[in-house]
Amino acid sequence: MAALNYPSDLKYAKSDEWVRVEGDIATLGISDYAQDALNDLTYVEYAVEPGAKVAAGDAVAEVESVKASSEIYSPIAGEILAVNEALKGEEDTINADPYGKGWLVKLRLSDASGLAELMDAAAYQTYCESR
Amino acid sequence: MGYIPHTDVERRQMLAAIGVTTIEDLFEAVPATHRFPRLKLPAPLSEVEVAREMLALAESNEHAQDFALFRGAGAYHHFIPSAVNHLLLRGEFYTAYTPYQPEFSQGTLQATFEYQSMMCALTGMDAANASHYDGATSLAEAVTVALQVTKGKRNKIILSPGIHPHYREVVRTYHQGRDVQIVGDDAPAQAAALADLLDDKTAMLAVQYPNFFGQIEDLAGLAEKVHRAGAVLVVVANPLALGMLKSPGSLGADIVVGDAQPVGVPLSFGGPYVGFFACKQEFVRKIAGRIVGESVDTDGRRAYVMTLRPREQDIKREKASSNICTNQGLMALGVSMYLALMGKTGLRQVAELNYHKAHYAADRIAALPGYQVNRERPFFNEFLVRCPQPVATLNQALVAEGIIGGYDVGQDYPHLAQHMLLCVTEMNPKEEIDVLVDVLGKVK
Amino acid sequence: MTLRMTMPEQVATPEPLEPLIYELSVPGRVGVNLPVCDVPAAPLPADLLRDDLKLPEVSELQVVRHYLKLSQLNHAIDKGFYPLGSCTMKYNPKLNEDMARLPGFAALHPLHDTEGAQGALALMYELQRWLGEISGFEAVSLAPAAGAQGEFAGILMIRRYHLDRGDTQRTKILVPNSAHGTNPATVTMAGFEVVELPSDERGDVDMNALKQVCREQGSSIAGMMITVPSTLGLFEEHILDVIETVHNAGGLMYMDGANMNALMGIVKPGELGFDVMHYNLHKTFSTPHGGGGPGSGPVGVNAKLKPFLPGPVVDILEEASEPDESPLYGFVMPSKSIGRLKAFQGNFGMHVRAYAYIRIYGDSGIRDVSRHAVLNANYVRARLMDTYKIPYPRYCGHEFVIEARLDGAESIHALDISKRLMDYGIHPPTNYFPLIVPEALLIEPTETETKETLDEFIDVMKKIAVEARQTPELLHTAPHHAPVKRLDEVRAAKQLVLCCAPALPGAAD
């Protein structure tokens, strides 16, 4: 089994989402740990559409594998700019490239304070390895 | 004794392996104050005695093998080819569990896939599940789907009063803990008038086809109105009637549910029956219950497996839309066997036999003084008769002549007191119908 | 690590094990002998008729061979050992099948007049009484169609009980984290919120957590659902304390009776203080599982909840006038009933089978069922203890869980052991449940298995443990001797072929 990746430029939530912040734009996806635990992903459904406002902790999507299902929460507040439609039918992209082409939603940050709650890569790795 | 195979010697060997002296030692965690209570049950009986006692109980019932049966109202006496029962008694089918291990359950899985296919064919839908408990719970589950599809923004459910009264009660039982408004039952029975209740809070409208009174409602145009209002059209259908009638799918239904009891399942005093649930492709991820899909094994051989599993309670737990676990597997299997035997022409033939015989009976009863047959709409194998006497009185006279008469509709619809719902099937030869008519004509 | 395997291009696709019934179809073939129409034909309503019906066209013999072949692709209790935990795969007596098919039962209309259905009603009345006696409950309703529906009925009754007292604040139901998925799903379905409770190191409910929740949120707790013995096969050691704690907070206690096969004549849940439970007739009372159903899930309640039972229930309408006569039985709706759960009155065919089963065992035999179910489980447990990790060091009920992680065979998962068992003709135990045990295998032998069968299973399990260390690949690629190999479940979920093409409207005949 290949070692799991924890890119250092990202922030991580306890519920296994990652966030990449560029200016006031945040991209969100699920971590390598999460895709590995879920195994082959077969379905993604978005709970939000572009333009929707979300609060920190709101569900934005649901991902499914053969024998598991997981809700994806936005750890930060903002306005949804885009959802990754390219994943429909190509859900294995999340398994192959969770931090790149496997992103789920992009949002415009309305309140950056939520970011402070998130873990850095080292803390998240420690957290994952203790589970 | 019973079905326990242990000998004294074996029990001693097993207890020694465990390291205890008596079986009772294994129950130390059970509070001593409540351990090993006395059971006030009857004494054990031999197989001979049990069979004798139960035969006596069975024979004290007035059943369709001894009586001419003209009662339907949601449960129907139809011909079931002998092959169905013989095949259902294969222990490999009925003593198997849910096919969670596909390598060891291809029989059940493929049969279920074929059942789903047949249900799609009958209803004109894209997908079907492996079944629900019965037609009523299928309808209740359709409500859940409609609420989900409309994302919780709509909570009004319109039910036609022409839906079986038990089905409507079950919908209310199922949704009593939720914020749902169930309306329409008190409106006129015609489907068209129900459409006036549609609004932007309506999640679903449901009608029965043929309805509880046997009438074939005019669904044409209804779907368009329901869809324009942004709601889901659910049709509760009789699968035997679908042997001849246009499929609800071709008339615009989004979800078709019902009980498949008429196509291969015995009356059995009300159960087990089998609720079918079929829908358009777009709803398939929202529906409850087991679903079998086609795939291949690692050799590339075509094989079947339960799929879309993350919808189910064992995975989604408190987030699942339904707690359903079992389907009516064995009944669904019997239904597929029945439909395979009947086939395309046989099912049509049985449906038409029902139609012709019911119409013959209706015509003859209509000619009796004091009886009025409701002909507002075309009917299938049931029809509503206004009688000159209370239905109970008529049924008493009929039983004395070896006939089980129609259902007393006034029990559920007060404005239809003294109305009998009669059902005539391929099991009623002409002579039986003639005797029914004669007796009805003679009751004073 | 992926289950998806691509086929080497040069290998021809193997033939399906059995064609689909649609693939056997030949236009014009008929499989049934129907009566001719003996009445004048009525004009058909042309505008209402369909012009297509995509059903297969096959002969009776083709149908018989098709389903016989399909049956042979299944594993079943009648074929071999089936130690599937939490499912109680005991022998399904053949007498029961004959009884359910007696015309007096099988051809009885559900809406038949009371007077003409006295035999069926008497049977249901007695079964209600016997089930109540076995579990120590005041009243029983046979209405629920399956265990999950019994759970739903139970939680709805708890809801109505509180509302009836004018207490509208109770919105939560406690559920241990070892519970069957149906429990939390039921809670949501009934409109409640789930509060999950942790388990302690002995596999019991964590009493400190329970007491804390009841202290802090007591007035919002409607009740608790708990399985006894637990899904780990363990009898809750503090059960009386659990019940008292929840009762003191004003909540009611629901017992999931899925594991009743360990308790008959051992302890009565009603006497322990439970307010309501469901029975699984298809587990404890030998009615067949049918490849996924039908089930039957009667509910038993104490006096408090009796008025809320789902209906109809059978009661005595008129007492017998003479001692040797029968009373008049009939259906009644309990005064504050939660309502109907299905059309008509429960899965009667299952009631008939359960009646026959209880009648065979009687007062002296029913306890033996549970005694031997527990004996068998403990025997297998004791003999596998040296080979496999068994997480809870105490006697089990009718089933036990092993943690399928073997030292020196790190690549082996519970699933691999399961699939390898098939090669020896044994159905795998329940996999990955309960969720709180990693790599769980839940083993339930049931009382109807002989010592020889158990010994053979034990030998096979030991042999597999050796194979796991010596030839792990043998397990990874198992089963080798089942009708098919492991399935591509990803493809099934992504391509979604849910019915065969010939059945689709518009497809060619």
GROMACS .gro file of C-alpha atoms in nm, chain B residues 49-389:
model
  341
  180GLU     CA    1  -5.055  -3.411   1.657
  181VAL     CA    2  -4.949  -3.066   1.543
  182ALA     CA    3  -5.057  -3.140   1.188
  183ARG     CA    4  -5.393  -3.271   1.310
  184GLU     CA    5  -5.459  -2.969   1.529
  185MET     CA    6  -5.363  -2.724   1.258
  186LEU     CA    7  -5.564  -2.900   0.991
  187ALA     CA    8  -5.868  -2.866   1.217
  188LEU     CA    9  -5.799  -2.493   1.260
  189ALA     CA   10  -5.752  -2.451   0.885
  190GLU     CA   11  -6.065  -2.642   0.794
  191SER     CA   12  -6.279  -2.434   1.026
  192ASN     CA   13  -6.217  -2.138   0.794
  193GLU     CA   14  -6.434  -2.065   0.492
  194HIS     CA   15  -6.179  -2.066   0.217
  195ALA     CA   16  -6.163  -2.030  -0.156
  196GLN     CA   17  -6.115  -2.397  -0.226
  197ASP     CA   18  -6.452  -2.480  -0.069
  198PHE     CA   19  -6.640  -2.162  -0.149
  199ALA     CA   20  -6.702  -1.956  -0.460
  200LEU     CA   21  -6.517  -1.635  -0.384
  201PHE     CA   22  -6.629  -1.297  -0.522
  202ARG     CA   23  -6.430  -1.078  -0.285
  203GLY     CA   24  -6.124  -0.878  -0.380
  204ALA     CA   25  -6.072  -0.530  -0.233
  205GLY     CA   26  -5.695  -0.551  -0.249
  206ALA     CA   27  -5.644  -0.929  -0.221
  207TYR     CA   28  -5.730  -1.155  -0.511
  208HIS     CA   29  -5.792  -1.522  -0.572
  209HIS     CA   30  -5.620  -1.619  -0.895
  210PHE     CA   31  -5.489  -1.930  -1.062
  211ILE     CA   32  -5.128  -2.009  -0.972
  212PRO     CA   33  -4.964  -2.280  -1.187
  213SER     CA   34  -4.844  -2.579  -0.983
  214ALA     CA   35  -4.488  -2.524  -1.102
  215VAL     CA   36  -4.464  -2.208  -0.891
  216ASN     CA   37  -4.519  -2.386  -0.561
  217HIS     CA   38  -4.290  -2.674  -0.654
  218LEU     CA   39  -4.008  -2.439  -0.741
  219LEU     CA   40  -4.061  -2.222  -0.434
  220LEU     CA   41  -4.020  -2.532  -0.221
  221ARG     CA   42  -3.662  -2.572  -0.339
  222GLY     CA   43  -3.473  -2.542  -0.011
  223GLU     CA   44  -3.193  -2.363  -0.196
  224PHE     CA   45  -3.431  -2.071  -0.243
  225TYR     CA   46  -3.637  -2.054   0.072
  226THR     CA   47  -3.368  -2.144   0.325
  227ALA     CA   48  -3.117  -1.892   0.189
  228TYR     CA   49  -3.054  -1.553   0.342
  229THR     CA   50  -3.035  -1.214   0.173
  230PRO     CA   51  -2.775  -1.236  -0.105
  231TYR     CA   52  -2.505  -1.031   0.067
  232GLN     CA   53  -2.241  -1.280  -0.053
  233PRO     CA   54  -2.286  -1.275  -0.432
  234GLU     CA   55  -2.058  -1.574  -0.497
  235PHE     CA   56  -2.296  -1.789  -0.294
  236SER     CA   57  -2.625  -1.632  -0.403
  237GLN     CA   58  -2.629  -1.605  -0.781
  238GLY     CA   59  -2.962  -1.788  -0.794
  239THR     CA   60  -3.145  -1.539  -0.576
  240LEU     CA   61  -2.962  -1.247  -0.737
  241GLN     CA   62  -3.036  -1.340  -1.097
  242ALA     CA   63  -3.399  -1.422  -1.013
  243THR     CA   64  -3.432  -1.083  -0.845
  244PHE     CA   65  -3.280  -0.911  -1.147
  245GLU     CA   66  -3.534  -1.087  -1.366
  246TYR     CA   67  -3.813  -0.984  -1.127
  247GLN     CA   68  -3.698  -0.622  -1.151
  248SER     CA   69  -3.698  -0.652  -1.530
  249MET     CA   70  -4.051  -0.789  -1.536
  250MET     CA   71  -4.174  -0.514  -1.307
  251CYS     CA   72  -4.019  -0.254  -1.536
  252ALA     CA   73  -4.192  -0.416  -1.834
  253LEU     CA   74  -4.534  -0.418  -1.666
  254THR     CA   75  -4.517  -0.067  -1.526
  255GLY     CA   76  -4.329   0.103  -1.808
  256MET     CA   77  -4.062   0.226  -1.569
  257ASP     CA   78  -3.681   0.226  -1.598
  258ALA     CA   79  -3.590   0.065  -1.268
  259ALA     CA   80  -3.748  -0.143  -0.992
  260ASN     CA   81  -3.629  -0.250  -0.651
  261ALA     CA   82  -3.627  -0.604  -0.513
  262SER     CA   83  -3.964  -0.533  -0.339
  263HIS     CA   84  -4.117  -0.390  -0.024
  264TYR     CA   85  -4.341  -0.555   0.238
  265ASP     CA   86  -4.662  -0.494   0.047
  266GLY     CA   87  -4.841  -0.247  -0.176
  267ALA     CA   88  -4.933  -0.019   0.112
  268THR     CA   89  -4.580   0.018   0.243
  269SER     CA   90  -4.455   0.067  -0.113
  270LEU     CA   91  -4.686   0.366  -0.134
  271ALA     CA   92  -4.561   0.495   0.202
  272GLU     CA   93  -4.203   0.464   0.075
  273ALA     CA   94  -4.300   0.653  -0.240
  274VAL     CA   95  -4.404   0.942  -0.018
  275THR     CA   96  -4.056   0.945   0.135
  276VAL     CA   97  -3.901   0.953  -0.211
  277ALA     CA   98  -4.126   1.241  -0.319
  278LEU     CA   99  -4.031   1.438  -0.007
  279GLN     CA  100  -3.662   1.375  -0.081
  280VAL     CA  101  -3.686   1.460  -0.448
  281THR     CA  102  -3.846   1.792  -0.361
  282LYS     CA  103  -3.562   1.841  -0.111
  283GLY     CA  104  -3.781   1.900   0.190
  284LYS     CA  105  -3.923   2.221   0.042
  285ARG     CA  106  -4.261   2.062  -0.021
  286ASN     CA  107  -4.462   1.864   0.230
  287LYS     CA  108  -4.809   1.823   0.084
  288ILE     CA  109  -4.914   1.478  -0.031
  289ILE     CA  110  -5.234   1.436  -0.231
  290LEU     CA  111  -5.394   1.093  -0.205
  291SER     CA  112  -5.691   0.997  -0.415
  292PRO     CA  113  -5.987   0.865  -0.215
  293GLY     CA  114  -5.989   0.588  -0.474
  294ILE     CA  115  -5.674   0.442  -0.317
  295HIS     CA  116  -5.730   0.138  -0.095
  296PRO     CA  117  -5.832   0.263   0.253
  297HIS     CA  118  -5.565   0.048   0.422
  298TYR     CA  119  -5.297   0.195   0.197
  299ARG     CA  120  -5.394   0.547   0.293
  300GLU     CA  121  -5.393   0.450   0.661
  301VAL     CA  122  -5.044   0.306   0.625
  302VAL     CA  123  -4.917   0.627   0.464
  303ARG     CA  124  -5.045   0.816   0.768
  304THR     CA  125  -4.888   0.568   1.010
  305TYR     CA  126  -4.552   0.594   0.837
  306HIS     CA  127  -4.538   0.970   0.827
  307GLN     CA  128  -4.689   1.063   1.163
  308GLY     CA  129  -4.352   1.167   1.302
  309ARG     CA  130  -4.275   1.397   1.009
  310ASP     CA  131  -4.403   1.736   0.906
  311VAL     CA  132  -4.626   1.611   0.624
  312GLN     CA  133  -4.971   1.721   0.517
  313ILE     CA  134  -5.183   1.444   0.366
  314VAL     CA  135  -5.490   1.564   0.176
  315GLY     CA  136  -5.727   1.468  -0.102
  316ASP     CA  137  -5.896   1.164   0.051
  317ASP     CA  138  -6.219   1.353   0.097
  318ALA     CA  139  -6.228   1.494  -0.257
  319PRO     CA  140  -6.436   1.326  -0.529
  320ALA     CA  141  -6.292   0.998  -0.647
  321GLN     CA  142  -6.210   1.113  -0.998
  322ALA     CA  143  -5.846   1.176  -1.065
  323ALA     CA  144  -5.908   1.496  -1.258
  324ALA     CA  145  -6.058   1.683  -0.961
  325LEU     CA  146  -5.758   1.595  -0.746
  326ALA     CA  147  -5.541   1.807  -0.970
  327ASP     CA  148  -5.717   2.117  -0.835
  328LEU     CA  149  -5.535   2.057  -0.505
  329LEU     CA  150  -5.191   2.088  -0.665
  330ASP     CA  151  -4.984   2.384  -0.553
  331ASP     CA  152  -4.623   2.483  -0.496
  332LYS     CA  153  -4.618   2.292  -0.166
  333THR     CA  154  -4.724   1.965  -0.326
  334ALA     CA  155  -4.458   1.695  -0.336
  335MET     CA  156  -4.671   1.417  -0.477
  336LEU     CA  157  -5.007   1.311  -0.607
  337ALA     CA  158  -5.111   0.947  -0.599
  338VAL     CA  159  -5.396   0.764  -0.770
  339GLN     CA  160  -5.485   0.397  -0.796
  340TYR     CA  161  -5.517   0.218  -1.130
  341PRO     CA  162  -5.768   0.054  -1.139
  342ASN     CA  163  -5.891   0.227  -0.827
  343PHE     CA  164  -6.032   0.064  -0.512
  344PHE     CA  165  -6.374   0.044  -0.683
  345GLY     CA  166  -6.228  -0.139  -0.980
  346GLN     CA  167  -6.260   0.162  -1.208
  347ILE     CA  168  -5.991   0.246  -1.459
  348GLU     CA  169  -5.920   0.611  -1.391
  349ASP     CA  170  -5.834   0.842  -1.677
  350LEU     CA  171  -5.467   0.917  -1.619
  351ALA     CA  172  -5.418   1.094  -1.951
  352GLY     CA  173  -5.340   1.458  -1.890
  353LEU     CA  174  -5.298   1.411  -1.515
  354ALA     CA  175  -4.923   1.364  -1.538
  355GLU     CA  176  -4.881   1.691  -1.721
  356LYS     CA  177  -5.070   1.883  -1.452
  357VAL     CA  178  -4.873   1.716  -1.173
  358HIS     CA  179  -4.541   1.782  -1.342
  359ARG     CA  180  -4.630   2.142  -1.420
  360ALA     CA  181  -4.687   2.189  -1.048
  361GLY     CA  182  -4.341   2.046  -0.982
  362ALA     CA  183  -4.474   1.736  -0.809
  363VAL     CA  184  -4.427   1.363  -0.855
  364LEU     CA  185  -4.703   1.140  -0.996
  365VAL     CA  186  -4.733   0.808  -0.816
  366VAL     CA  187  -4.962   0.537  -0.951
  367VAL     CA  188  -5.072   0.242  -0.737
  368ALA     CA  189  -5.134  -0.032  -0.991
  369ASN     CA  190  -5.272  -0.385  -1.006
  370PRO     CA  191  -5.009  -0.581  -1.201
  371LEU     CA  192  -5.262  -0.822  -1.346
  372ALA     CA  193  -5.463  -0.533  -1.489
  373LEU     CA  194  -5.138  -0.413  -1.644
  374GLY     CA  195  -5.147  -0.733  -1.847
  375MET     CA  196  -5.396  -0.552  -2.068
  376LEU     CA  197  -5.400  -0.185  -1.969
  377LYS     CA  198  -5.159   0.083  -2.083
  378SER     CA  199  -4.863   0.102  -1.853
  379PRO     CA  200  -4.863   0.391  -1.603
  380GLY     CA  201  -4.519   0.480  -1.735
  381SER     CA  202  -4.657   0.538  -2.083
  382LEU     CA  203  -4.913   0.771  -1.925
  383GLY     CA  204  -4.652   0.981  -1.749
  384ALA     CA  205  -4.618   0.827  -1.401
  385ASP     CA  206  -4.290   0.890  -1.218
  386ILE     CA  207  -4.323   0.608  -0.966
  387VAL     CA  208  -4.543   0.300  -0.992
  388VAL     CA  209  -4.611   0.094  -0.681
  389GLY     CA  210  -4.856  -0.175  -0.585
  390ASP     CA  211  -4.896  -0.525  -0.459
  391ALA     CA  212  -4.792  -0.812  -0.683
  392GLN     CA  213  -5.011  -1.053  -0.487
  393PRO     CA  214  -5.251  -1.094  -0.783
  394VAL     CA  215  -4.972  -1.237  -0.997
  395GLY     CA  216  -4.863  -1.552  -0.821
  396VAL     CA  217  -4.910  -1.512  -0.445
  397PRO     CA  218  -5.183  -1.694  -0.248
  398LEU     CA  219  -5.440  -1.504  -0.039
  399SER     CA  220  -5.300  -1.642   0.288
  400PHE     CA  221  -5.530  -1.427   0.505
  401GLY     CA  222  -5.345  -1.109   0.412
  402GLY     CA  223  -4.979  -1.194   0.387
  403PRO     CA  224  -4.702  -1.235   0.307
  404TYR     CA  225  -4.762  -1.038  -0.011
  405VAL     CA  226  -4.512  -0.835  -0.207
  406GLY     CA  227  -4.495  -0.462  -0.269
  407PHE     CA  228  -4.341  -0.368  -0.599
  408PHE     CA  229  -4.173  -0.033  -0.649
  409ALA     CA  230  -4.068   0.094  -0.992
  410CYS     CA  231  -3.954   0.438  -1.095
  411LYS     CA  232  -3.790   0.653  -1.356
  412GLN     CA  233  -3.413   0.632  -1.371
  413GLU     CA  234  -3.367   0.977  -1.218
  414PHE     CA  235  -3.517   0.865  -0.885
  415VAL     CA  236  -3.326   0.542  -0.849
  416ARG     CA  237  -3.071   0.672  -0.598
  417LYS     CA  238  -3.348   0.805  -0.376
  418ILE     CA  239  -3.552   0.489  -0.343
  419ALA     CA  240  -3.538   0.253  -0.047
  420GLY     CA  241  -3.497  -0.122  -0.049
  421ARG     CA  242  -3.261  -0.367  -0.205
  422ILE     CA  243  -3.165  -0.339  -0.571
  423VAL     CA  244  -2.979  -0.597  -0.779
  424GLY     CA  245  -2.752  -0.491  -1.062
  425GLU     CA  246  -2.563  -0.669  -1.335
  426SER     CA  247  -2.186  -0.687  -1.333
  427VAL     CA  248  -1.907  -0.934  -1.400
  428ASP     CA  249  -1.683  -1.143  -1.179
  429THR     CA  250  -1.303  -1.133  -1.194
  430ASP     CA  251  -1.312  -1.384  -1.482
  431GLY     CA  252  -1.536  -1.145  -1.674
  432ARG     CA  253  -1.837  -1.374  -1.637
  433ARG     CA  254  -2.174  -1.200  -1.621
  434ALA     CA  255  -2.305  -1.209  -1.266
  435TYR     CA  256  -2.533  -1.019  -1.032
  436VAL     CA  257  -2.484  -0.830  -0.708
  437MET     CA  258  -2.678  -0.601  -0.476
  438THR     CA  259  -2.592  -0.248  -0.572
  439LEU     CA  260  -2.646   0.113  -0.464
  440ARG     CA  261  -2.588  -0.027  -0.115
  441PRO     CA  262  -2.494   0.305   0.048
  442ARG     CA  263  -2.863   0.402   0.048
  443GLU     CA  264  -2.936   0.130   0.298
  444GLN     CA  265  -2.974   0.139   0.675
  445ASP     CA  266  -2.677  -0.085   0.755
  446ILE     CA  267  -2.446   0.170   0.592
  447LYS     CA  268  -2.626   0.501   0.627
  448ARG     CA  269  -2.774   0.431   0.970
  449GLU     CA  270  -2.954   0.740   1.104
  450LYS     CA  271  -2.916   0.914   0.768
  451ALA     CA  272  -3.098   0.640   0.576
  452SER     CA  273  -3.434   0.742   0.433
  453SER     CA  274  -3.594   0.415   0.542
  454ASN     CA  275  -3.512   0.143   0.793
  455ILE     CA  276  -3.618  -0.130   0.553
  456CYS     CA  277  -3.397  -0.435   0.563
  457THR     CA  278  -3.586  -0.740   0.433
  458ASN     CA  279  -3.761  -0.748   0.102
  459GLN     CA  280  -4.032  -1.002   0.023
  460GLY     CA  281  -3.772  -1.214  -0.153
  461LEU     CA  282  -3.957  -1.541  -0.176
  462MET     CA  283  -4.282  -1.377  -0.286
  463ALA     CA  284  -4.099  -1.175  -0.551
  464LEU     CA  285  -3.944  -1.500  -0.670
  465GLY     CA  286  -4.288  -1.660  -0.694
  466VAL     CA  287  -4.410  -1.358  -0.889
  467SER     CA  288  -4.128  -1.392  -1.143
  468MET     CA  289  -4.201  -1.762  -1.183
  469TYR     CA  290  -4.568  -1.684  -1.236
  470LEU     CA  291  -4.495  -1.412  -1.490
  471ALA     CA  292  -4.245  -1.633  -1.672
  472LEU     CA  293  -4.505  -1.910  -1.700
  473MET     CA  294  -4.781  -1.673  -1.808
  474GLY     CA  295  -4.556  -1.486  -2.040
  475LYS     CA  296  -4.660  -1.216  -2.276
  476THR     CA  297  -4.974  -1.386  -2.410
  477GLY     CA  298  -5.079  -1.573  -2.096
  478LEU     CA  299  -5.093  -1.265  -1.877
  479ARG     CA  300  -5.297  -1.079  -2.137
  480GLN     CA  301  -5.530  -1.377  -2.161
  481VAL     CA  302  -5.584  -1.395  -1.784
  482ALA     CA  303  -5.642  -1.021  -1.766
  483GLU     CA  304  -5.902  -1.038  -2.041
  484LEU     CA  305  -6.071  -1.340  -1.879
  485ASN     CA  306  -6.109  -1.133  -1.564
  486TYR     CA  307  -6.248  -0.844  -1.764
  487HIS     CA  308  -6.502  -1.051  -1.954
  488LYS     CA  309  -6.623  -1.245  -1.653
  489ALA     CA  310  -6.659  -0.934  -1.439
  490HIS     CA  311  -6.858  -0.768  -1.715
  491TYR     CA  312  -7.079  -1.071  -1.759
  492ALA     CA  313  -7.151  -1.070  -1.384
  493ALA     CA  314  -7.209  -0.694  -1.382
  494ASP     CA  315  -7.451  -0.713  -1.674
  495ARG     CA  316  -7.651  -0.987  -1.511
  496ILE     CA  317  -7.659  -0.818  -1.170
  497ALA     CA  318  -7.760  -0.488  -1.328
  498ALA     CA  319  -8.063  -0.665  -1.469
  499LEU     CA  320  -8.181  -0.768  -1.120
  500PRO     CA  321  -8.448  -0.546  -0.968
  501GLY     CA  322  -8.311  -0.316  -0.698
  502TYR     CA  323  -7.944  -0.355  -0.799
  503GLN     CA  324  -7.750  -0.076  -0.966
  504VAL     CA  325  -7.403  -0.124  -1.112
  505ASN     CA  326  -7.176   0.181  -1.112
  506ARG     CA  327  -7.063   0.240  -1.469
  507GLU     CA  328  -6.916   0.590  -1.437
  508ARG     CA  329  -6.584   0.458  -1.560
  509PRO     CA  330  -6.470   0.143  -1.737
  510PHE     CA  331  -6.379  -0.128  -1.488
  511PHE     CA  332  -6.141  -0.425  -1.479
  512ASN     CA  333  -6.236  -0.721  -1.259
  513GLU     CA  334  -6.417  -0.540  -0.977
  514PHE     CA  335  -6.726  -0.325  -0.979
  515LEU     CA  336  -6.942  -0.140  -0.733
  516VAL     CA  337  -7.305  -0.244  -0.689
  517ARG     CA  338  -7.571  -0.055  -0.501
  518CYS     CA  339  -7.782  -0.321  -0.333
  519PRO     CA  340  -8.143  -0.328  -0.216
  520GLN     CA  341  -8.037  -0.479   0.119
   0.00000   0.00000   0.00000
